[in-house]
Short mmCIF file of C-alpha atoms and ligand atoms in Angstrom, two decimals:
data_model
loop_
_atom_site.label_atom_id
_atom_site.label_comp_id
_atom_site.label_asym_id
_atom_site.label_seq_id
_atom_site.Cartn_x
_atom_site.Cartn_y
_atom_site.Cartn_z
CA UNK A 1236 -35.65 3.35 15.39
CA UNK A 1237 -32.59 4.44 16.67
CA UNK A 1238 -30.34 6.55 15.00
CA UNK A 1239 -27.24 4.69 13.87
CA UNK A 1240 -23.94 5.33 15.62
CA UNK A 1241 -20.99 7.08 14.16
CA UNK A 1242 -17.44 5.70 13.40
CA UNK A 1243 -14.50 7.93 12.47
CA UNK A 1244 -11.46 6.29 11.36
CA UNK A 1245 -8.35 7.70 10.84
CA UNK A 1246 -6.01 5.55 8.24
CA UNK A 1247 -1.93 5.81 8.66
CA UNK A 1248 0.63 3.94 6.24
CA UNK A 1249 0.08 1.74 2.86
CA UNK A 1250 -2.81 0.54 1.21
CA UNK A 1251 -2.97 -2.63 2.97
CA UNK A 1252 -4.13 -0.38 6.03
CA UNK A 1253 -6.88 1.20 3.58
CA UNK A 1254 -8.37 -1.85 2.45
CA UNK A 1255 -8.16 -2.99 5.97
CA UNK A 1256 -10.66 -0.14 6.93
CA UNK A 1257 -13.23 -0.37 4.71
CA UNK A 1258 -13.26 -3.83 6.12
CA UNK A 1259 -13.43 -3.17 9.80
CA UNK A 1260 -15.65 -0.02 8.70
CA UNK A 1261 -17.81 -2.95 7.24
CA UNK A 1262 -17.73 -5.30 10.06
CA UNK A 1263 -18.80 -2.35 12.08
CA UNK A 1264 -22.00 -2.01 10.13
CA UNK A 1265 -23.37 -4.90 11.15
CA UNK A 1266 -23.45 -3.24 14.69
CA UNK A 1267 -25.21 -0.12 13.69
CA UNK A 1268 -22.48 2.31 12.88
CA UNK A 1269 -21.98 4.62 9.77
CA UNK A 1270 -18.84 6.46 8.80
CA UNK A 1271 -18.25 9.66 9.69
CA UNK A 1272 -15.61 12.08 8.34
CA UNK A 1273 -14.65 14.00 11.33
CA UNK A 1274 -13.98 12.90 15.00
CA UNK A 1275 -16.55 15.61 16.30
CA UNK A 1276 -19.15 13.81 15.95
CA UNK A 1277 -18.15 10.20 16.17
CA UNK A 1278 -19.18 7.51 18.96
CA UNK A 1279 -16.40 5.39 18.18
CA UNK A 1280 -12.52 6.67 17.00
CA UNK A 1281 -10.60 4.49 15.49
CA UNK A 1282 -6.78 5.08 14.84
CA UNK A 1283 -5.13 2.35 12.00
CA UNK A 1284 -2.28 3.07 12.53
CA UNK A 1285 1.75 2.11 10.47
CA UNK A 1286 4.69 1.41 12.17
CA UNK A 1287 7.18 0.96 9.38
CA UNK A 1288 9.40 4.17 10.58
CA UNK A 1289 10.72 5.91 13.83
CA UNK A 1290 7.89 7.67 15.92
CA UNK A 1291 4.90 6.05 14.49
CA UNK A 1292 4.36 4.86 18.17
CA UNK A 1293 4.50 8.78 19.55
CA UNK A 1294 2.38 10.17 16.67
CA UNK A 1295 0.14 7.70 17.76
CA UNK A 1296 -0.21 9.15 21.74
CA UNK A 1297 0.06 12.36 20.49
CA UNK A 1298 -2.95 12.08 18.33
CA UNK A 1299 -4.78 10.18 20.71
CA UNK A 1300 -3.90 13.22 23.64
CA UNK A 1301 -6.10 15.25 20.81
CA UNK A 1302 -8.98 13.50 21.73
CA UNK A 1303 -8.82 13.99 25.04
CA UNK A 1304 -11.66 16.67 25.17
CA UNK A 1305 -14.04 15.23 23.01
CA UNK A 1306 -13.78 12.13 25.70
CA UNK A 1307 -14.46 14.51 28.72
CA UNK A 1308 -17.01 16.07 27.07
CA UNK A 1309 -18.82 12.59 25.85
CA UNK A 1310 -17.86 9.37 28.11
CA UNK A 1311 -19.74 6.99 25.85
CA UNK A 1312 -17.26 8.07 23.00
CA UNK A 1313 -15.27 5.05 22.56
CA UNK A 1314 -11.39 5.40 21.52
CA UNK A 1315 -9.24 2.34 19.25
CA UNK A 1316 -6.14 1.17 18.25
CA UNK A 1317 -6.03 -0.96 15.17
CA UNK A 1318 -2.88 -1.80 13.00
CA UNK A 1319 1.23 -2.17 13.36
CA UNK A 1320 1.27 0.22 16.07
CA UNK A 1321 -1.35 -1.83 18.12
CA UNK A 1322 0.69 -5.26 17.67
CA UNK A 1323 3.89 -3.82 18.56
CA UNK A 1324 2.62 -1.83 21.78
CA UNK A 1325 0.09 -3.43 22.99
CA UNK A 1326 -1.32 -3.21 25.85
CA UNK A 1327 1.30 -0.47 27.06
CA UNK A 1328 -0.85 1.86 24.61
CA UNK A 1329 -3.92 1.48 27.87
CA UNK A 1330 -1.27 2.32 30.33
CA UNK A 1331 0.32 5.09 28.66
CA UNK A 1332 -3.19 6.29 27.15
CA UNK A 1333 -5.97 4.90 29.83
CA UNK A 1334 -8.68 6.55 28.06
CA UNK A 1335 -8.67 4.23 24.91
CA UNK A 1336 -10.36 1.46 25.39
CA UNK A 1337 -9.73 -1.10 22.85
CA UNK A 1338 -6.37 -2.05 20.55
CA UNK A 1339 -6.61 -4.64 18.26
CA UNK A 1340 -3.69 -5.83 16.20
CA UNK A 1341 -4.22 -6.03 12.13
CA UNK A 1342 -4.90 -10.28 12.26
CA UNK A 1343 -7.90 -10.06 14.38
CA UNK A 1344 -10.18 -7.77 12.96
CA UNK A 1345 -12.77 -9.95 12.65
CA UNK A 1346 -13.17 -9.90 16.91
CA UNK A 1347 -13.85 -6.14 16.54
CA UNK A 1348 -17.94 -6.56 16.93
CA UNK A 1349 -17.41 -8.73 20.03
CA UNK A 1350 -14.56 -6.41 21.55
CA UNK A 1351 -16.83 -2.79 20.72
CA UNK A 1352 -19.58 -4.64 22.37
CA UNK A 1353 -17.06 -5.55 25.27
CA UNK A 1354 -16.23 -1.67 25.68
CA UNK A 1355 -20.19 -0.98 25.60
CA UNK A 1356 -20.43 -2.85 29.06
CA UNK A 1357 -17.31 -0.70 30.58
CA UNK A 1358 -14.67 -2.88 29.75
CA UNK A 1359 -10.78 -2.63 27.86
CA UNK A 1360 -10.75 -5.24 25.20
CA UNK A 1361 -7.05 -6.28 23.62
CA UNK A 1362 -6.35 -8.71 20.95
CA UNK A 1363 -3.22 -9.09 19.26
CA UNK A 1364 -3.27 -12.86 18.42
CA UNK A 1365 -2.57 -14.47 15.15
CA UNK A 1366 -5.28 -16.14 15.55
CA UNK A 1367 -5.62 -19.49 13.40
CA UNK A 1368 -8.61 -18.71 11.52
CA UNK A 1369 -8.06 -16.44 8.84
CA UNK A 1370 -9.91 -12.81 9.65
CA UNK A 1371 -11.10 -12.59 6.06
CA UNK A 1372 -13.51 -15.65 6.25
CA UNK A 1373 -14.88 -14.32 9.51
CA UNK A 1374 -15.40 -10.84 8.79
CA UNK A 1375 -19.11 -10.55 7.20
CA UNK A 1376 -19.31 -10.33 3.75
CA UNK A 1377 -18.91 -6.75 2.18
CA UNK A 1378 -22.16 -4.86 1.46
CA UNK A 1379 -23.79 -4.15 -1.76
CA UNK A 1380 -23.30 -0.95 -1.95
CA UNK A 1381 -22.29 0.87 -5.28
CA UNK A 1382 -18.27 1.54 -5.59
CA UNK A 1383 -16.11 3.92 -7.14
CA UNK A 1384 -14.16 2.28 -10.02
CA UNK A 1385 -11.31 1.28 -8.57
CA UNK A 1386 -10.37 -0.43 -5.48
CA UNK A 1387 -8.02 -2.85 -3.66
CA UNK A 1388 -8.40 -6.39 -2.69
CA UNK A 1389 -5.74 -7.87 0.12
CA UNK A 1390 -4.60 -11.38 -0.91
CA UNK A 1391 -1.51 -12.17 0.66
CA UNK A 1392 -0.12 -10.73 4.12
CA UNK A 1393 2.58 -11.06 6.12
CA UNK A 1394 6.36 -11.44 5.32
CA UNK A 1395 8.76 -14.31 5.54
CA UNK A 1396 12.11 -11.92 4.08
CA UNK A 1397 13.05 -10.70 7.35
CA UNK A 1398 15.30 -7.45 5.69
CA UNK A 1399 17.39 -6.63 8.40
CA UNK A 1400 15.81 -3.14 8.68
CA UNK A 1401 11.96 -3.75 8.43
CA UNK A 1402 9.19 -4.36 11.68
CA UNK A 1403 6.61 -6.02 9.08
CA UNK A 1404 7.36 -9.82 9.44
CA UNK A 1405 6.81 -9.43 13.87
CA UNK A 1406 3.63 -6.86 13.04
CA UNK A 1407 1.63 -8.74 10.48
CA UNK A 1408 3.42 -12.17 11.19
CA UNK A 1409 4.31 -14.89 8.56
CA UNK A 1410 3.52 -14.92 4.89
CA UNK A 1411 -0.28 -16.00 4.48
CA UNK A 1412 -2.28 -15.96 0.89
CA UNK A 1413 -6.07 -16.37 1.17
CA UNK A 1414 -7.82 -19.04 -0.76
CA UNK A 1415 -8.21 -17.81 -4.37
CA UNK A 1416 -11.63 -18.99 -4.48
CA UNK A 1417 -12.45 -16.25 -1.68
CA UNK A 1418 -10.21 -13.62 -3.94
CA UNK A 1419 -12.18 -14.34 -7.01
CA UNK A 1420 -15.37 -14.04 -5.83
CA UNK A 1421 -14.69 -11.01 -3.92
CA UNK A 1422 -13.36 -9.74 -6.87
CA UNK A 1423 -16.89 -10.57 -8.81
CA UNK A 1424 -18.48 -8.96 -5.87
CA UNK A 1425 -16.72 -5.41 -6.85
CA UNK A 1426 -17.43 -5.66 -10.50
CA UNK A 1427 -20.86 -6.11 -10.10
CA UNK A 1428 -20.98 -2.77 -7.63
CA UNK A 1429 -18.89 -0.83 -10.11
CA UNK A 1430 -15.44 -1.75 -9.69
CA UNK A 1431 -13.16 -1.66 -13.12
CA UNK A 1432 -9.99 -1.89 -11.85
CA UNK A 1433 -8.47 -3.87 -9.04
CA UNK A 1434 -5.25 -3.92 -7.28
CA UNK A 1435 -4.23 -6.65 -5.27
CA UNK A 1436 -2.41 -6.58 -2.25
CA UNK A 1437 0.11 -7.87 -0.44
CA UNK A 1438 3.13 -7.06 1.60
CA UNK A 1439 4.73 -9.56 -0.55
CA UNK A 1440 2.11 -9.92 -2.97
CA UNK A 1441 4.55 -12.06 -5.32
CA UNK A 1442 4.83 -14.51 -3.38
CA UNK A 1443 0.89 -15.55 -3.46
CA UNK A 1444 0.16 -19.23 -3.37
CA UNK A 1445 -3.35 -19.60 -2.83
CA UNK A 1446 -3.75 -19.73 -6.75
CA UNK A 1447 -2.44 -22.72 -8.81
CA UNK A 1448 0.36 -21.16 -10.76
CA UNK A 1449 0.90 -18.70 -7.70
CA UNK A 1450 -0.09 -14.94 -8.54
CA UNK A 1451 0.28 -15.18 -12.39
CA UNK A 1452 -2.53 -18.01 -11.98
CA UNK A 1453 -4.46 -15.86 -9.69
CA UNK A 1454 -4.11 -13.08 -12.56
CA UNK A 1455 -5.16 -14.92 -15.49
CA UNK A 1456 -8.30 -16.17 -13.66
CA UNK A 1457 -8.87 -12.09 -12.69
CA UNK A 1458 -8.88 -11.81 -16.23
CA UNK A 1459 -11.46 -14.02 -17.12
CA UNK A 1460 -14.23 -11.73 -14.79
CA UNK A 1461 -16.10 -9.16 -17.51
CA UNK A 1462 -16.23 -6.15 -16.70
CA UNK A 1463 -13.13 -6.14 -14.83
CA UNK A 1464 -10.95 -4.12 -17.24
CA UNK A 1465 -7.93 -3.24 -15.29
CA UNK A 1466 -5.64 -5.26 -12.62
CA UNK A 1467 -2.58 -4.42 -10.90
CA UNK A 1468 -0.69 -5.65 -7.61
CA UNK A 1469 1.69 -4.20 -4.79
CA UNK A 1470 3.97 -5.00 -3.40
CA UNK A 1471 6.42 -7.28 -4.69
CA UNK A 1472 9.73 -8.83 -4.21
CA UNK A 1473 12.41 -9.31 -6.95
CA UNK A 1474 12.92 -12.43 -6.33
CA UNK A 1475 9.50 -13.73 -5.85
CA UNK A 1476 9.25 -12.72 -9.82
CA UNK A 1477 8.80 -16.00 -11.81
CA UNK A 1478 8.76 -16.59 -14.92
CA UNK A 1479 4.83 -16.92 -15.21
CA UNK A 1480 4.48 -13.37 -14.00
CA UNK A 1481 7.05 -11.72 -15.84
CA UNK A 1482 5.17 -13.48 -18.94
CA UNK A 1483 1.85 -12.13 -17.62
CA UNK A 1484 3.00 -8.76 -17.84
CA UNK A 1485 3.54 -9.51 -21.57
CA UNK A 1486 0.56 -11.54 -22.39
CA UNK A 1487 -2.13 -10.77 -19.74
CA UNK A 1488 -4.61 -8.26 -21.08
CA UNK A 1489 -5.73 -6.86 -18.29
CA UNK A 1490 -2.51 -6.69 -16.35
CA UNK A 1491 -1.30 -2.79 -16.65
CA UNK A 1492 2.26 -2.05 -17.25
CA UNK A 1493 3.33 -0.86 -14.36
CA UNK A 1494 5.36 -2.32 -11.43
CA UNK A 1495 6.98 -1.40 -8.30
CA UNK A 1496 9.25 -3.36 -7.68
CA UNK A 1497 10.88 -2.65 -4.45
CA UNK A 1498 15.27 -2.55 -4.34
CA UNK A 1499 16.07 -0.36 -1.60
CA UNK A 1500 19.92 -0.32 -2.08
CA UNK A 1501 22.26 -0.48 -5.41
CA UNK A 1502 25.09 -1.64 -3.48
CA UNK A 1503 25.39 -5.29 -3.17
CA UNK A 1504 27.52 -4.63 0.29
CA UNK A 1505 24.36 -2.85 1.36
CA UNK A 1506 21.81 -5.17 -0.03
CA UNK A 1507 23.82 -8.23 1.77
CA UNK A 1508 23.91 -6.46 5.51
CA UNK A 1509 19.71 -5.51 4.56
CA UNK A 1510 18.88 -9.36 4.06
CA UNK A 1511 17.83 -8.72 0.85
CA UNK A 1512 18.89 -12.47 -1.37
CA UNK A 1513 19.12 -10.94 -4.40
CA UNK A 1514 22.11 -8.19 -5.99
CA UNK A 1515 21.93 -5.53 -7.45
CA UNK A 1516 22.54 -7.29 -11.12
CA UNK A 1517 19.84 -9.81 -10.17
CA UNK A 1518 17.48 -6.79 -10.01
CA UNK A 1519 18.70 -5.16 -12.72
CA UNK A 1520 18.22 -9.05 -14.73
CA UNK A 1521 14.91 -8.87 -13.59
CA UNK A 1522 13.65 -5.35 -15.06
CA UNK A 1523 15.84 -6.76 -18.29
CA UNK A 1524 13.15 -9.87 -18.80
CA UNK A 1525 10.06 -7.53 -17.83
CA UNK A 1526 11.22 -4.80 -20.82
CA UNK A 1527 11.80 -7.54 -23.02
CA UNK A 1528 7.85 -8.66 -23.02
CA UNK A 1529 6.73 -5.44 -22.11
CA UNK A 1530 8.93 -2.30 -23.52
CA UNK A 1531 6.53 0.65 -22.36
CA UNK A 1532 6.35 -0.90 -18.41
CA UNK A 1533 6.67 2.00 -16.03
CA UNK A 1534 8.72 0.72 -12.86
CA UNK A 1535 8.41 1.85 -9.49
CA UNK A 1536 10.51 1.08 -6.61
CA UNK A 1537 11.34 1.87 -2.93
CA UNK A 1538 14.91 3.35 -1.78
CA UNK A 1539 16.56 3.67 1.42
CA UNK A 1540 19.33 6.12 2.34
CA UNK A 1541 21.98 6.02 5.05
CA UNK A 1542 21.36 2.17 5.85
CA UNK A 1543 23.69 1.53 8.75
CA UNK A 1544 27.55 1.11 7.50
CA UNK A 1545 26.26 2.76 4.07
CA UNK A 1546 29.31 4.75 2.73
CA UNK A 1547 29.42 7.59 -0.53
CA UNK A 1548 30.36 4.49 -2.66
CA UNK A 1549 27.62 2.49 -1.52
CA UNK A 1550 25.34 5.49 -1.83
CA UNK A 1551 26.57 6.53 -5.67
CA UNK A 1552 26.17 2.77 -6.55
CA UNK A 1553 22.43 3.25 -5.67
CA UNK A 1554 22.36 6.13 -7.97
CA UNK A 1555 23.81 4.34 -10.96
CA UNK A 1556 21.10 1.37 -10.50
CA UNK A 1557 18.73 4.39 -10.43
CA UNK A 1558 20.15 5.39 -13.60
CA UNK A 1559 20.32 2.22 -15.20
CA UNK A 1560 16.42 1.28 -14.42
CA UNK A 1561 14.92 4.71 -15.04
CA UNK A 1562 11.76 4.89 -12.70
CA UNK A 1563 8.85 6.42 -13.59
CA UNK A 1564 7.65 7.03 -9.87
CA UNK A 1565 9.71 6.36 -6.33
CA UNK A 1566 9.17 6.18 -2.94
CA UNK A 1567 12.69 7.00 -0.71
CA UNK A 1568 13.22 7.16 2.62
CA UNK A 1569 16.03 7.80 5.74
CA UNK A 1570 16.69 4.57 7.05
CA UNK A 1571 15.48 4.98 10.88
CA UNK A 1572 15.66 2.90 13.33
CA UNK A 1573 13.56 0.19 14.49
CA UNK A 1574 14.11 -1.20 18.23
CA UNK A 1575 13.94 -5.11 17.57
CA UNK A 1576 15.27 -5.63 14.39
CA UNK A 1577 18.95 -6.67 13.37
CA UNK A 1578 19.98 -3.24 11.70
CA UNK A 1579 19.51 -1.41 14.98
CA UNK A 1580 21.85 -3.12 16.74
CA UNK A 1581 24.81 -1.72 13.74
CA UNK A 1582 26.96 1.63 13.42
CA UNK A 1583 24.35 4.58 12.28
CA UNK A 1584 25.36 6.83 9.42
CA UNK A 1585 24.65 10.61 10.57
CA UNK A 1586 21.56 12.50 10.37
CA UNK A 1587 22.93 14.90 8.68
CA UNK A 1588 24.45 12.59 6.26
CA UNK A 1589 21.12 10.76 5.65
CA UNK A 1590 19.50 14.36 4.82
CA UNK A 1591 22.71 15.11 2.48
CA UNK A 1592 21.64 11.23 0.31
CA UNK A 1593 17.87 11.65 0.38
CA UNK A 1594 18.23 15.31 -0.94
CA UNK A 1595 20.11 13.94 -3.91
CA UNK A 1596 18.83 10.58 -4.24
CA UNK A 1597 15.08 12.62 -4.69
CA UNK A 1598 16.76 15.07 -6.94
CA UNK A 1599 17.35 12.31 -9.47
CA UNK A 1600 14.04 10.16 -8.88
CA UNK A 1601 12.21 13.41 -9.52
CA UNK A 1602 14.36 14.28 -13.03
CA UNK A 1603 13.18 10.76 -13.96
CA UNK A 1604 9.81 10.89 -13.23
CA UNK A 1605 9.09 13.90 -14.82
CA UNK A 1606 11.05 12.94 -18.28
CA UNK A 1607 9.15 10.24 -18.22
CA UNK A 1608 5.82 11.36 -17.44
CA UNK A 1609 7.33 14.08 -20.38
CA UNK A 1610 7.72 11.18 -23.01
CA UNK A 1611 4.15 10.59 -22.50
CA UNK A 1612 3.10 13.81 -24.68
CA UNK A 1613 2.02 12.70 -27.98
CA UNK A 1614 0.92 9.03 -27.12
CA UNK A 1615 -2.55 7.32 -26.87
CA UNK A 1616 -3.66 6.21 -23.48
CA UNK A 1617 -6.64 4.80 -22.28
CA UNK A 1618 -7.99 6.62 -18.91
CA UNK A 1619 -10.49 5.24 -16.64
CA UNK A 1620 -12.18 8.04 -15.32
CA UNK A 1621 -12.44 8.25 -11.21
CA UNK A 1622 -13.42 11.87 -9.95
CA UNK A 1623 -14.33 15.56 -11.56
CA UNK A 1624 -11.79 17.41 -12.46
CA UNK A 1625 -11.33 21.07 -10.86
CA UNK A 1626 -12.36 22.82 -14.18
CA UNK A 1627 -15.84 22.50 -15.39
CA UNK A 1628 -16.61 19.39 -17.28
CA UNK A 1629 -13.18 18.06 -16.99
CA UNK A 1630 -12.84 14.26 -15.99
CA UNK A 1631 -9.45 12.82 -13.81
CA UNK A 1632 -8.64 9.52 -14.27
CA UNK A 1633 -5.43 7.08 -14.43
CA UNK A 1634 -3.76 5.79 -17.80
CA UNK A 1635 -2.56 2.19 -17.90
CA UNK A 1636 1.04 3.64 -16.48
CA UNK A 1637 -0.87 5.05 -13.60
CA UNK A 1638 -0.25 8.89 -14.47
CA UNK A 1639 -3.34 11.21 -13.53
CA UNK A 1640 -4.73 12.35 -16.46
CA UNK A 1641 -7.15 15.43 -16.85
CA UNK A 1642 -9.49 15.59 -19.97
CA UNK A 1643 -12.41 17.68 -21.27
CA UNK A 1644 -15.00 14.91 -21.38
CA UNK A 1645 -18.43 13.96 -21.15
CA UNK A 1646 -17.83 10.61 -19.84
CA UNK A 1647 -19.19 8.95 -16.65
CA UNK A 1648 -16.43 8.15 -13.17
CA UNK A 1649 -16.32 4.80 -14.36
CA UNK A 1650 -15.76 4.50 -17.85
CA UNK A 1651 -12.45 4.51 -20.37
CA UNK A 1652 -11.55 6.32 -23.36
CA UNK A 1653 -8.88 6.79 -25.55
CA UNK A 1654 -7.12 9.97 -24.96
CA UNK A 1655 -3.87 11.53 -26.68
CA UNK A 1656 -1.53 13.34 -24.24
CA UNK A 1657 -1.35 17.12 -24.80
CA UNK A 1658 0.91 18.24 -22.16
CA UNK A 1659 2.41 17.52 -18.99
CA UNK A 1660 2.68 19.43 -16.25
CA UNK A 1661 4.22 19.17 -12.33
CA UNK A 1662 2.53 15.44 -11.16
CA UNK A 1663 -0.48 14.95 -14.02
CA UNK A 1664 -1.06 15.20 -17.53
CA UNK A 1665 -3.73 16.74 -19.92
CA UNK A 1666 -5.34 14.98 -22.78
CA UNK A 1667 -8.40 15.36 -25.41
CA UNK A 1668 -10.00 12.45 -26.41
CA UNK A 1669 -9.21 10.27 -29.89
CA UNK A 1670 -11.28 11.00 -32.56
CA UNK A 1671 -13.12 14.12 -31.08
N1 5AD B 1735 13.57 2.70 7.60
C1 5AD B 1735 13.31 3.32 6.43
N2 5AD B 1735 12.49 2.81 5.50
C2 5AD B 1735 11.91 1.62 5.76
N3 5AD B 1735 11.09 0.86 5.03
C3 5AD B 1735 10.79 -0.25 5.74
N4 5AD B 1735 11.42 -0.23 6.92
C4 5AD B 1735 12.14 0.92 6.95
C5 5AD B 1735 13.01 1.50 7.89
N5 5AD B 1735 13.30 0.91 9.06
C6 5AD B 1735 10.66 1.22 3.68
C7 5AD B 1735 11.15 0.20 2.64
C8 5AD B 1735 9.90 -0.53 2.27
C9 5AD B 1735 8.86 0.55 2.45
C10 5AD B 1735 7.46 0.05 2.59
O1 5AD B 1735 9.25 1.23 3.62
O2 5AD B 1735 11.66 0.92 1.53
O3 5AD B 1735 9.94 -1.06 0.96
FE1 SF4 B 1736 9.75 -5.67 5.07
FE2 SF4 B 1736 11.56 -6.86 3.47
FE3 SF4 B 1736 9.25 -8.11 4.04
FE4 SF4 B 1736 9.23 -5.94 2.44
S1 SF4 B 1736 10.24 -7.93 1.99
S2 SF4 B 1736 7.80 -6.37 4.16
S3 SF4 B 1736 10.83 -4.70 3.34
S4 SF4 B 1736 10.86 -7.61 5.50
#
């Protein structure tokens, strides 16, 4: 028997890009290769790589230069480029870089076995179609191996929205949801090998409409599966919250109360130039309804700073929405500049000035985050336990608001337990368990 070969990939950017390599790591299997954790020893590097913000396409060629030894020093190794990056460049990544030898954009994953068997007989193979078939039905079904407890399952990709700053609806194309037949018994799939809580994905995951009654439907059939205790979903778009969901979060046992909900401006100036259809009072009308079926929701959202034409009024107007939704986590960013899409093309607000608005837009987010995560001292949680804890036999798992909690427990990575909130401390909490 031959031993098997060894794949190393790295993973850049958001979850979607995660889930997309445990697929392609999957697909792989089925030609003899095993994951690897370091490049040293791999026969096949493979770089998934984001393109969301400036000089994702030079951290790229600069990681790939890094690998430039480990080529000399073994020809067979064989050197990818999967994800945004790959769509947008290309095949410009094999004349800039002529020692990779494939780059396949994020639709056509399931061509990888063909193309690694391509650069087995000494040739480049490049795909970045958007292929008809979907890649999901082609790629081979995942293996039965056992699972950690938690884990994500893509359902939607692509993005009609077209916000004036953003590469994603020319890198992963036009809004797509996969058959929820295919979701759900994927989904049964990773129960029976362990999984308790899923999160489903999408770039605009809200907008799902492979389900009857869109991703609420989708939701409530999710909750039907036993042994699935937990589900959640990222990432969504305020307006692409209908009623049905916002009830779900309300009535839906198994949905956790916890959203991110994506604004990126509190200036309705702002939020017009970005492309965004909605205002900032629409948002704020929309975190209303969801607190009115669902008081303890934790909300989550993504900010940018120094949009193009983005004055101090515009900027304080994004800290008052701040202040008016309290967030229990954030994600900001400087806008940067992305060749291609409309905001390029406008007057650009000054470094400087950008590093000025992030500083103090962060300031705040963190303040909130940490009263809230605060508040949480003194309540019951339940916490599905994923790892071992640093301390001996402490457990770390999530509560429903998605806080990592750390508790003195006997319990299995897999299982729940009620636990009351001791203390909190910088980006976790500690807890004992109820009725110990
Ligand atoms: N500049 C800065 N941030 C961006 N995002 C998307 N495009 C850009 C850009 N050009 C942020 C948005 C989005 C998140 C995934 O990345 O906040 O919600
Ligand atoms: Fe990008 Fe806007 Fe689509 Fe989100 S909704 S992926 S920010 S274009």
């Amino acid at each position: 028997m031959t031993a098997p070969k060894k794949l190393f990939i790295k993973t850049y950017g958001c979850q979607m890009n995660v889930y997309d390599s445990e697929r392609m790591a999957e697909a792989m299997g089925g030609q003899g290769y095993v994951q690897t954790q370091t490049a040293d020893d791999a026969d096949m590097i493979l770089l998934n790589t984001c393109h969301i913000r400036e000089k994702a396409a030079e951290k790229v060629y600069s990681e790939l230069g890094r690998y430039k030894g480990l080529k000399a020093a073994k020809p067979d190794l064989k050197i990818g480029v999967a994800g945004c990056v790959a769509q947008a460049e290309g095949e410009e990544i094999m004349r800039r870089q002529p020692m990779v030898d494939l780059v396949v954009g994020p639709q056509s994953y399931h061509r990888l076995p063909e193309m690694e068997a391509k650069t087995r007989e000494g040739q480049k193979a490049l795909d970045t179609d958007f292929p008809e078939e979907g890649k999901f039905d082609k790629l081979i079904a995942r293996p039965k191996a056992a699972r950690g407890p938690t884990a994500f399952l893509t359902v939607q990709e692509g993005c009609d929205k077209f916000c004036a700053f953003c590469v994603v609806p020319y890198t992963r194309g036009a809004e797509v949801s996969r058959p929820s037949d295919r979701v759900l018994t994927e989904a049964r799939d990773l129960v029976e090998r362990g999984v308790r809580e899923i999160t489903l994905l999408g770039q605009n995951v809200n907008a799902y409409h492979g389900h009857d009654g869109g991703l609420a439907g989708l939701i409530w059939a999710l909750n039907d599966i036993d042994g699935l205790e937990r589900i959640r979903f990222t990432t969504s778009h305020p307006n692409d919250m209908d009623d049905a969901l916002i009830d779900a979060h309300g009535d839906c046992p198994k949905l956790m109360p916890y959203l991110h909900l994506p604004v990126q401006a509190g200036s309705d100036k702002i939020l017009k130039r970005m492309n965004r259809s909605h205002t900032a009072e629409s948002y704020l009308r929309v975190i209303e309804r969801l607190r009115a079926v669902r008081p303890d929701i934790h909300l989550s959202g993504d900010f940018i700073v120094g949009f193009p034409e983005e004055t101090e009024e515009d900027f304080q107007a994004t800290l008052d929405l701040i202040r008016a939704v309290r967030y229990g986590s954030a994600y900001s960013f400087k806008y940067s500049t992305r060749p291609g899409t409309p905001a390029a093309e406008r007057p650009q607000v000054s470094e400087a000035e950008k590093d000025d608005r992030l500083q103090r837009l962060q300031a705040l987010l963190s303040q909130q985050q940490r009263q809230l995560q605060d508040e949480m001292v003194g309540r019951e949680v339940n916490v599905l336990f994923e790892k071992p804890g640093r301390m001996p036999g402490q457990m770390v798992g999530k509560s429903e608001y998605l806080h990592s909690v750390h508790v003195t427990t006997d319990a299995a990575v897999g299982e729940m337990r009620r636990v009351r909130i001791t203390a909190s401390v910088t980006n976790s909490l500690a807890g004992e368990l109820v009725g110990n």
